[in-house]
Short mmCIF file of C-alpha atoms in Angstrom, two decimals:
data_model
loop_
_atom_site.label_atom_id
_atom_site.label_comp_id
_atom_site.label_asym_id
_atom_site.label_seq_id
_atom_site.Cartn_x
_atom_site.Cartn_y
_atom_site.Cartn_z
CA MET A 1 7.29 -0.13 35.25
CA THR A 2 10.33 -1.91 36.43
CA GLN A 3 11.78 -1.53 33.16
CA LEU A 4 12.28 2.09 33.75
CA LEU A 5 13.68 1.73 36.91
CA VAL A 6 16.52 -0.23 35.26
CA ARG A 7 19.53 1.94 33.71
CA TYR A 8 21.84 0.02 31.10
CA SER A 9 24.97 2.43 30.64
CA ARG A 10 27.75 -0.38 28.62
CA ILE A 11 27.22 1.43 25.12
CA LEU A 12 29.35 -1.61 22.98
CA GLU A 13 29.27 0.49 20.01
CA ILE A 14 27.32 2.56 17.53
CA VAL A 15 27.61 1.93 13.82
CA GLY A 16 25.15 4.06 11.69
CA ASP A 17 21.78 4.05 13.45
CA ILE A 18 21.97 0.98 15.55
CA VAL A 19 23.18 1.26 19.15
CA LYS A 20 24.22 -2.07 20.88
CA VAL A 21 23.83 -2.46 24.63
CA HIS A 22 25.10 -4.78 27.31
CA VAL A 23 22.30 -6.12 28.96
CA PRO A 24 23.18 -9.04 31.89
CA GLU A 25 21.67 -12.27 31.09
CA PRO A 26 19.05 -13.32 33.43
CA ASP A 27 19.73 -15.18 36.31
CA GLU A 28 17.87 -18.90 35.79
CA GLY A 29 14.97 -19.09 36.13
CA ASP A 30 14.16 -15.26 35.50
CA VAL A 31 11.47 -14.07 33.09
CA ALA A 32 13.49 -12.12 30.18
CA ALA A 33 12.19 -8.52 30.58
CA ILE A 34 13.31 -7.62 27.33
CA GLY A 35 11.49 -8.68 24.31
CA TYR A 36 11.96 -8.56 20.42
CA GLY A 37 10.43 -5.22 19.35
CA ASP A 38 10.16 -3.02 22.87
CA LEU A 39 10.54 0.29 23.21
CA ALA A 40 13.57 1.69 24.77
CA LEU A 41 14.74 5.45 25.57
CA ILE A 42 18.45 6.59 25.35
CA GLU A 43 19.22 9.35 27.72
CA ASN A 44 22.25 11.42 26.58
CA THR A 45 24.43 11.89 29.65
CA LEU A 46 26.51 14.62 27.82
CA ASP A 47 23.64 16.88 27.76
CA PRO A 48 20.92 16.12 29.86
CA ASP A 49 18.36 18.60 28.78
CA GLN A 50 18.57 16.76 25.48
CA PRO A 51 14.98 14.77 25.62
CA PRO A 52 15.72 10.97 25.26
CA TYR A 53 16.06 9.18 21.68
CA MET A 54 13.31 6.66 21.12
CA ALA A 55 14.66 3.53 19.76
CA GLN A 56 13.20 -0.27 19.11
CA VAL A 57 14.94 -3.81 19.53
CA ILE A 58 15.85 -5.63 16.75
CA GLN A 59 18.15 -7.80 17.90
CA LEU A 60 18.97 -10.15 21.46
CA GLU A 61 21.96 -12.09 21.31
CA ARG A 62 23.11 -13.37 24.81
CA SER A 63 23.76 -10.77 26.72
CA SER A 64 24.13 -8.26 23.94
CA VAL A 65 20.57 -5.94 22.29
CA SER A 66 20.70 -4.31 19.10
CA LEU A 67 18.38 -0.89 19.21
CA GLN A 68 17.52 0.85 16.21
CA VAL A 69 17.42 4.52 16.82
CA PHE A 70 14.38 6.36 15.06
CA SER A 71 15.65 9.69 15.04
CA GLY A 72 19.33 8.77 14.16
CA THR A 73 21.87 8.70 16.41
CA LYS A 74 23.51 11.91 16.09
CA GLY A 75 25.18 13.42 19.05
CA LEU A 76 25.18 10.41 20.75
CA SER A 77 27.93 8.49 22.63
CA THR A 78 29.00 5.75 24.20
CA LYS A 79 28.67 7.15 27.62
CA ALA A 80 24.56 7.12 27.19
CA GLY A 81 22.16 4.78 29.12
CA VAL A 82 19.61 2.85 27.95
CA ARG A 83 15.95 2.79 29.70
CA PHE A 84 13.53 -0.09 28.52
CA LEU A 85 9.78 0.88 27.98
CA GLY A 86 8.76 -3.10 28.59
CA HIS A 87 6.62 -2.71 25.43
CA PRO A 88 6.53 -2.48 21.30
CA MET A 89 5.64 0.09 19.55
CA GLN A 90 1.74 1.79 20.09
CA VAL A 91 0.05 4.00 17.77
CA THR A 92 -2.67 6.25 18.82
CA PHE A 93 -6.20 5.12 18.11
CA SER A 94 -9.78 6.29 18.04
CA PRO A 95 -12.41 8.49 15.97
CA ASN A 96 -10.24 11.40 16.98
CA ILE A 97 -7.63 10.43 14.50
CA LEU A 98 -9.58 10.63 11.57
CA GLY A 99 -8.73 14.03 9.22
CA ARG A 100 -5.38 14.06 11.35
CA ALA A 101 -1.36 13.62 9.90
CA PHE A 102 1.21 11.80 11.80
CA SER A 103 5.22 11.12 11.71
CA GLY A 104 6.78 8.05 11.17
CA SER A 105 7.38 8.00 14.69
CA GLY A 106 3.27 8.68 15.37
CA ARG A 107 3.99 12.48 16.56
CA ALA A 108 0.86 14.40 15.10
CA ILE A 109 2.30 16.91 12.23
CA ASP A 110 -0.64 18.65 11.29
CA GLY A 111 -0.68 21.73 14.05
CA GLY A 112 -3.47 20.02 15.91
CA PRO A 113 -5.36 18.85 19.12
CA SER A 114 -3.13 16.60 21.24
CA LEU A 115 -4.12 13.56 21.29
CA SER A 116 -2.44 12.78 24.26
CA GLU A 117 -5.11 11.23 26.49
CA GLU A 118 -6.20 9.03 23.84
CA ALA A 119 -5.94 4.95 23.49
CA ARG A 120 -3.07 3.16 21.92
CA ILE A 121 -2.86 0.31 20.58
CA GLU A 122 0.26 -2.07 19.52
CA ILE A 123 1.52 -2.06 16.04
CA ASP A 124 2.96 -4.90 14.07
CA GLY A 125 0.89 -7.76 15.44
CA PRO A 126 -0.04 -11.20 13.82
CA THR A 127 -2.39 -11.73 11.15
CA VAL A 128 -5.91 -12.55 11.34
CA ASN A 129 -6.66 -16.33 12.15
CA PRO A 130 -7.61 -17.42 8.82
CA ALA A 131 -11.16 -18.87 10.01
CA ARG A 132 -12.58 -15.44 10.43
CA ARG A 133 -11.92 -14.51 6.85
CA ILE A 134 -14.39 -14.71 4.14
CA LEU A 135 -13.77 -14.78 0.43
CA ALA A 136 -14.17 -11.66 -1.52
CA SER A 137 -17.45 -10.29 -2.44
CA ARG A 138 -17.43 -6.66 -2.76
CA MET A 139 -16.03 -4.54 -4.80
CA ILE A 140 -14.72 -0.58 -4.06
CA ARG A 141 -15.54 1.68 -6.84
CA THR A 142 -12.59 4.04 -7.43
CA ASP A 143 -14.21 5.90 -10.64
CA VAL A 144 -10.89 5.34 -12.66
CA PRO A 145 -12.54 3.57 -15.98
CA MET A 146 -9.08 1.32 -16.16
CA ILE A 147 -9.80 -0.12 -12.78
CA ASP A 148 -13.53 -0.64 -12.60
CA VAL A 149 -14.38 -1.60 -15.51
CA PHE A 150 -11.16 -3.56 -16.90
CA ASN A 151 -9.83 -4.85 -13.73
CA SER A 152 -11.94 -4.19 -10.56
CA LEU A 153 -10.74 -3.65 -7.33
CA VAL A 154 -12.24 -5.87 -4.65
CA GLU A 155 -12.22 -5.91 -0.53
CA SER A 156 -9.87 -7.32 0.98
CA GLN A 157 -7.49 -7.41 -1.85
CA LYS A 158 -4.24 -6.50 -1.95
CA ILE A 159 -2.65 -5.27 -5.13
CA PRO A 160 0.51 -3.13 -6.29
CA ILE A 161 0.77 -0.44 -8.83
CA PHE A 162 4.07 -0.66 -10.88
CA SER A 163 5.44 2.17 -12.09
CA VAL A 164 8.73 3.84 -12.54
CA ALA A 165 10.67 7.05 -10.92
CA GLY A 166 8.78 10.17 -12.62
CA GLU A 167 5.43 8.47 -13.66
CA PRO A 168 1.87 10.45 -11.91
CA TYR A 169 1.57 7.22 -9.65
CA ASN A 170 0.83 9.54 -6.70
CA ARG A 171 -1.68 11.60 -8.27
CA LEU A 172 -3.88 8.06 -9.22
CA LEU A 173 -3.25 7.30 -5.81
CA ALA A 174 -4.87 10.38 -4.89
CA GLN A 175 -7.43 10.33 -7.09
CA ILE A 176 -8.63 6.71 -6.15
CA GLY A 177 -8.08 7.83 -2.43
CA ALA A 178 -10.57 10.73 -2.86
CA HIS A 179 -12.95 9.02 -5.14
CA ALA A 180 -13.31 5.22 -3.59
CA ASP A 181 -16.41 4.44 -1.84
CA ALA A 182 -14.34 3.15 1.68
CA ASP A 183 -15.52 4.04 4.65
CA VAL A 184 -12.31 5.36 6.42
CA VAL A 185 -8.88 5.50 3.74
CA VAL A 186 -5.72 4.79 5.79
CA PHE A 187 -2.43 6.92 4.34
CA GLY A 188 0.93 5.66 4.40
CA GLY A 189 3.58 7.69 2.82
CA ILE A 190 7.26 6.43 2.67
CA GLY A 191 10.38 8.95 1.74
CA LEU A 192 7.95 11.53 0.41
CA ILE A 193 8.85 14.89 -0.37
CA PHE A 194 7.28 17.69 1.14
CA ASP A 195 5.29 18.65 -2.13
CA ASP A 196 4.41 15.41 -2.28
CA TYR A 197 2.85 15.28 1.57
CA HIS A 198 1.27 18.82 0.62
CA PHE A 199 -0.27 17.36 -2.74
CA PHE A 200 -2.07 14.26 -1.04
CA ARG A 201 -3.07 16.72 1.88
CA HIS A 202 -4.31 18.83 -0.69
CA ALA A 203 -6.31 16.16 -2.76
CA PHE A 204 -8.21 14.70 0.11
CA GLU A 205 -9.28 18.26 1.25
CA GLU A 206 -10.39 19.64 -2.36
CA ALA A 207 -12.44 15.78 -2.71
CA GLY A 208 -13.96 16.56 0.91
CA VAL A 209 -12.64 13.19 2.15
CA SER A 210 -10.46 14.33 4.73
CA ALA A 211 -12.46 13.48 7.64
CA ARG A 212 -12.50 9.94 6.73
CA THR A 213 -8.41 9.61 6.08
CA VAL A 214 -5.77 9.52 8.51
CA MET A 215 -2.55 10.15 7.06
CA PHE A 216 1.23 8.45 8.54
CA VAL A 217 3.66 10.38 6.59
CA HIS A 218 7.81 9.16 6.67
CA LEU A 219 9.18 12.36 4.67
CA GLY A 220 12.66 11.76 3.12
CA SER A 221 14.27 14.67 5.51
CA ASP A 222 13.46 12.36 8.49
CA PRO A 223 15.21 9.34 9.70
CA THR A 224 15.28 6.77 7.62
CA VAL A 225 14.27 3.37 10.25
CA GLU A 226 11.08 5.61 10.93
CA GLY A 227 9.84 5.14 7.48
CA LEU A 228 9.69 1.05 8.53
CA LEU A 229 7.18 1.71 10.71
CA VAL A 230 4.39 3.59 8.61
CA PRO A 231 3.08 0.46 6.75
CA ASP A 232 2.71 -0.89 10.47
CA MET A 233 1.13 2.00 11.94
CA ALA A 234 -1.48 2.66 9.13
CA LEU A 235 -2.19 -1.18 8.99
CA ALA A 236 -2.80 -1.75 12.81
CA VAL A 237 -5.12 1.57 12.63
CA ALA A 238 -7.13 0.27 9.73
CA GLU A 239 -7.40 -3.77 11.53
CA ARG A 240 -9.38 -1.77 14.32
CA PHE A 241 -11.13 0.10 12.28
CA ALA A 242 -12.25 -3.01 10.66
CA VAL A 243 -12.94 -5.12 13.47
CA GLU A 244 -14.69 -2.86 16.11
CA GLU A 245 -15.75 -0.94 14.08
CA GLY A 246 -17.09 -3.03 11.21
CA LYS A 247 -15.38 -0.36 8.41
CA ARG A 248 -14.92 -0.85 5.01
CA VAL A 249 -11.12 0.51 5.04
CA LEU A 250 -8.71 0.87 1.89
CA VAL A 251 -4.88 1.50 2.81
CA LEU A 252 -2.93 3.24 0.32
CA LEU A 253 1.01 2.87 0.89
CA THR A 254 3.58 4.91 -1.64
CA ASP A 255 6.32 3.38 -2.39
CA MET A 256 7.38 -0.03 -1.28
CA THR A 257 10.45 0.28 -2.85
CA ALA A 258 11.64 2.97 -0.65
CA TYR A 259 10.47 0.56 2.68
CA ALA A 260 12.70 -2.30 1.04
CA ASP A 261 15.68 0.10 0.74
CA ALA A 262 15.04 1.19 4.23
CA LEU A 263 15.33 -2.77 5.19
CA LYS A 264 18.32 -2.82 3.08
CA GLU A 265 19.75 -0.02 5.06
CA VAL A 266 19.16 -1.34 8.43
CA GLY A 267 20.33 -5.19 7.31
CA ILE A 268 23.81 -3.24 6.19
CA SER A 269 24.39 -1.98 9.42
CA MET A 270 23.41 -5.16 11.31
CA GLU A 271 26.11 -6.79 9.10
CA HIS A 272 23.38 -9.34 7.81
CA VAL A 273 24.58 -11.56 5.01
CA PRO A 274 23.01 -9.82 1.95
CA SER A 275 21.01 -11.14 -0.83
CA ASN A 276 19.90 -10.35 -4.89
CA ARG A 277 21.49 -7.05 -5.59
CA GLY A 278 22.11 -6.41 -1.79
CA TYR A 279 18.40 -6.89 -0.43
CA ILE A 280 17.97 -8.79 2.68
CA GLY A 281 17.56 -12.43 2.75
CA ASP A 282 14.04 -12.11 4.07
CA LEU A 283 12.45 -9.58 2.14
CA TYR A 284 9.72 -11.54 0.82
CA SER A 285 8.59 -12.38 4.55
CA GLN A 286 8.70 -8.70 5.70
CA LEU A 287 6.75 -7.64 2.38
CA ALA A 288 3.93 -10.51 3.32
CA ARG A 289 4.01 -9.79 6.71
CA ARG A 290 2.35 -6.47 5.91
CA TYR A 291 0.39 -7.30 2.41
CA GLU A 292 -1.32 -10.35 4.19
CA LYS A 293 -2.95 -8.01 6.57
CA ALA A 294 -5.84 -7.60 4.06
CA CYS A 295 -8.73 -9.58 4.78
CA ASP A 296 -12.75 -9.57 4.66
CA TYR A 297 -13.20 -10.17 7.92
CA LYS A 298 -16.38 -12.09 8.96
CA GLY A 299 -18.92 -10.47 10.74
CA ALA A 300 -17.24 -7.23 10.64
CA GLY A 301 -15.47 -4.91 8.35
CA SER A 302 -12.63 -5.34 5.81
CA VAL A 303 -9.23 -4.05 4.99
CA THR A 304 -7.91 -3.46 1.34
CA ILE A 305 -4.39 -2.79 0.58
CA LEU A 306 -3.09 -0.30 -2.38
CA SER A 307 0.30 0.20 -2.90
CA VAL A 308 3.17 1.42 -5.18
CA THR A 309 5.97 -0.28 -5.97
CA THR A 310 8.69 1.82 -8.11
CA MET A 311 10.52 -0.39 -10.48
CA PRO A 312 14.12 0.82 -10.88
CA GLY A 313 15.32 0.89 -14.49
CA ASP A 314 11.44 -0.22 -15.49
CA ASP A 315 12.77 -3.85 -14.30
CA VAL A 316 9.88 -6.12 -13.15
CA THR A 317 12.46 -8.71 -12.05
CA HIS A 318 14.12 -6.35 -9.93
CA PRO A 319 13.46 -7.81 -6.11
CA VAL A 320 10.81 -6.17 -5.11
CA PRO A 321 8.50 -6.01 -7.38
CA ASP A 322 9.59 -9.32 -8.26
CA ASN A 323 8.55 -10.46 -4.31
CA THR A 324 5.71 -8.36 -4.75
CA GLY A 325 4.31 -10.30 -7.55
CA TYR A 326 4.27 -13.56 -5.62
CA ILE A 327 2.41 -12.21 -2.82
CA THR A 328 -0.35 -9.71 -4.51
CA GLU A 329 -3.34 -10.78 -6.51
CA GLY A 330 -2.47 -8.89 -9.53
CA GLN A 331 -1.09 -5.25 -10.15
CA PHE A 332 -1.93 -2.48 -12.08
CA TYR A 333 0.60 -1.22 -14.78
CA LEU A 334 1.43 2.71 -15.15
CA HIS A 335 3.40 3.66 -17.65
CA ASN A 336 3.72 6.97 -19.99
CA GLY A 337 0.93 8.24 -17.82
CA VAL A 338 -1.89 5.48 -18.59
CA LEU A 339 -2.91 2.29 -16.92
CA ASP A 340 -1.96 -0.11 -19.84
CA PRO A 341 -4.59 -2.79 -20.21
CA PHE A 342 -2.25 -5.77 -20.95
CA GLY A 343 0.20 -5.15 -18.06
CA SER A 344 -2.48 -5.03 -15.35
CA LEU A 345 -4.18 -7.83 -13.92
CA SER A 346 -6.81 -7.96 -11.09
CA ARG A 347 -6.82 -11.94 -10.01
CA LEU A 348 -10.01 -11.38 -8.35
CA LYS A 349 -12.26 -9.50 -10.31
CA GLN A 350 -14.19 -12.26 -11.32
CA HIS A 351 -15.82 -12.75 -7.82
CA VAL A 352 -17.61 -9.07 -8.72
CA ILE A 353 -17.69 -8.48 -12.42
CA GLY A 354 -21.41 -9.23 -13.21
CA LYS A 355 -22.22 -10.09 -9.94
CA VAL A 356 -22.34 -6.93 -8.07
CA THR A 357 -21.97 -4.75 -11.42
CA ARG A 358 -24.05 -4.63 -14.46
CA GLU A 359 -24.90 -7.93 -16.65
CA ASP A 360 -23.10 -6.80 -19.60
CA HIS A 361 -20.04 -5.83 -17.52
CA GLY A 362 -18.16 -9.09 -18.33
CA GLN A 363 -19.00 -9.14 -22.04
CA ILE A 364 -18.15 -5.18 -22.31
CA MET A 365 -14.61 -5.97 -20.92
CA ASN A 366 -13.52 -8.21 -23.24
CA THR A 367 -14.70 -6.71 -26.07
CA MET A 368 -13.11 -3.94 -25.64
CA VAL A 369 -9.79 -5.24 -24.62
CA ARG A 370 -10.10 -7.27 -27.74
CA PHE A 371 -10.40 -4.66 -29.84
CA TYR A 372 -7.98 -2.87 -28.86
CA ALA A 373 -5.26 -5.37 -29.13
CA GLU A 374 -6.27 -5.56 -32.71
CA ALA A 375 -6.10 -1.65 -32.80
CA ARG A 376 -2.55 -2.07 -31.71
CA ASP A 377 -1.57 -4.60 -34.65
CA ALA A 378 -3.18 -1.68 -37.21
CA GLN A 379 -0.62 0.84 -35.34
CA GLN A 380 1.87 -1.51 -36.41
CA LYS A 381 1.03 -2.58 -40.06
CA GLN A 382 0.46 1.95 -40.14
CA ALA A 383 4.12 1.93 -39.00
CA MET A 384 5.89 0.02 -41.04
CA SER A 385 4.07 1.55 -44.41
CA PHE A 386 1.50 -1.67 -45.17
CA ASP A 387 -1.78 -0.76 -46.92
CA LEU A 388 -4.90 -0.61 -44.26
CA THR A 389 -8.16 -1.84 -44.87
CA GLU A 390 -11.38 0.37 -44.06
CA TYR A 391 -11.59 -2.10 -41.22
CA ASP A 392 -7.82 -1.05 -39.91
CA GLU A 393 -9.11 2.46 -40.42
CA ARG A 394 -11.87 2.10 -37.64
CA LEU A 395 -9.34 -0.21 -35.36
CA LEU A 396 -7.25 2.84 -35.46
CA ARG A 397 -9.92 5.39 -34.36
CA PHE A 398 -11.20 2.94 -31.90
CA GLY A 399 -7.76 2.54 -30.13
CA GLU A 400 -7.73 6.53 -29.94
CA HIS A 401 -11.21 7.14 -28.26
CA PHE A 402 -9.78 3.84 -26.08
CA HIS A 403 -6.71 5.77 -25.08
CA ASP A 404 -8.49 9.18 -24.50
CA ARG A 405 -11.77 8.06 -23.04
CA PHE A 406 -10.14 5.29 -20.78
CA MET A 407 -6.59 4.90 -20.21
CA ASP A 408 -5.96 8.43 -19.54
CA ILE A 409 -5.74 8.25 -15.27
CA ASN A 410 -7.10 12.07 -15.22
CA VAL A 411 -10.33 10.78 -16.67
CA SER A 412 -12.56 9.84 -13.95
CA MET A 413 -16.26 8.76 -14.26
CA PRO A 414 -18.61 6.32 -12.15
CA LEU A 415 -18.83 2.71 -13.49
CA GLU A 416 -22.16 2.67 -14.94
CA GLN A 417 -21.07 6.03 -16.68
CA ALA A 418 -18.02 4.02 -17.67
CA LEU A 419 -19.86 1.54 -19.32
CA ASP A 420 -22.39 2.90 -21.08
CA LEU A 421 -19.41 5.28 -22.90
CA CYS A 422 -17.81 2.06 -23.68
CA TRP A 423 -21.29 0.85 -25.62
CA GLN A 424 -20.66 4.34 -27.29
CA THR A 425 -17.36 4.26 -28.55
CA LEU A 426 -18.33 0.39 -30.04
CA ALA A 427 -21.04 2.25 -31.42
CA GLU A 428 -19.47 5.03 -33.07
CA CYS A 429 -16.69 2.54 -34.42
CA PHE A 430 -18.35 -1.14 -35.51
CA GLN A 431 -21.54 -2.61 -36.29
CA PRO A 432 -23.43 -4.94 -33.83
CA HIS A 433 -22.32 -7.97 -35.61
CA GLU A 434 -18.77 -7.26 -35.35
CA LEU A 435 -18.95 -6.78 -31.72
CA LEU A 436 -19.39 -11.33 -31.29
CA MET A 437 -21.38 -10.58 -27.86
CA LYS A 438 -24.78 -11.80 -26.74
CA GLN A 439 -27.33 -10.78 -28.84
CA PRO A 440 -29.72 -9.87 -25.90
CA LEU A 441 -27.21 -7.21 -24.66
CA ILE A 442 -26.69 -6.01 -27.50
CA ASP A 443 -30.28 -5.59 -28.19
CA LYS A 444 -30.69 -4.35 -24.53
CA TYR A 445 -27.60 -1.71 -24.53
CA PHE A 446 -26.07 -0.90 -28.51
CA PRO A 447 -26.78 2.54 -29.30
CA LYS A 448 -28.32 1.84 -32.64
CA ASP A 449 -28.59 5.79 -33.83
CA GLN A 450 -25.23 6.01 -33.45
CA ALA A 451 -23.88 3.03 -35.23
CA THR A 452 -21.38 3.53 -37.73
CA GLY A 453 -22.28 3.22 -41.65
#
């Protein structure tokens, strides 16, 4: 409250969305009242009727304080005044936020009732104490066969969807959010066009899951800097649901490359020395701070993070996917409208496959991928006009079934049904002795009445 009584009117410079203001250094023995990440209100003295601009402290340097203005600096002059609020950015948290949509600044954008009287929490807090983390041991079902069967999503996992612009990654993310068996789904969209925002809202409403969904959306028409707040808001809310209410929370983020681009834009305004391809030098640390929020809490719920990372030019060595790969526990590779079984990997799937899933899960997964690899070899022989054996012909038929029944992201079915379909597909193309699987599993699950001749 004391800070609100003090108004600083010496604006040193305005560069892009960054305002630098002079703040006298505190006398010796005084406690600095302005902290990194604190919010501030910038009042435009040239237009007293205009609402104050919201900004955040992003750099402290002796008597100079740099502020990042959320709504942009258009209309601001160096004659403006600054008042510091004495606390960092906060977001509304209560059971009443379920089913609601918020902007990158935390303002409700769905036309619903006001939440001004609800409790607020600070965002971008420290990660959880490692002593409170427990080993991942539960699966999040998505009803996407290429995930549930071949690269299971595990609670507390952090994993991206690697793709390129133009691929249907938002459709896949919406499908996962609609069918995942999580208690709460927290969606964070960065740089979305309005059609994408509307698509996600409509998808969640059509699936009947909007009542357990919270959306934080930064549109492409919004100020770039607001996009930096979306992951922190989404993760702060997710942590509270997990820790205080014991919920299994799935966080969906799209697109983290847009987030990294926003960091780069702010870094350029701050005249930071650029690193690889112009990105900030601490890109890895900034991404890791967000992804490390994924956790299975001892005696509470869990936070699982599934994000989209687009690769410019389909270049996996691009700084954003490259750094992401060192942080996360695998990736789903989406290209040509399908999830590639060879480019995708879940490093935690061994914690659930065959332990919380059906006994045949591990064997059927390995067998299906092995035959599909052989089918790809047969396709190359066919493309090069080599003679194909009868076994090659069956491999080609299997490859077509595998692509249409499992790899297509439009396919949706429960895990057990997908496992049964795997057995049926194998039976249509191969004899039991060709599977090289444990005989007890073949005896129990192989549909002998459909065995190929």
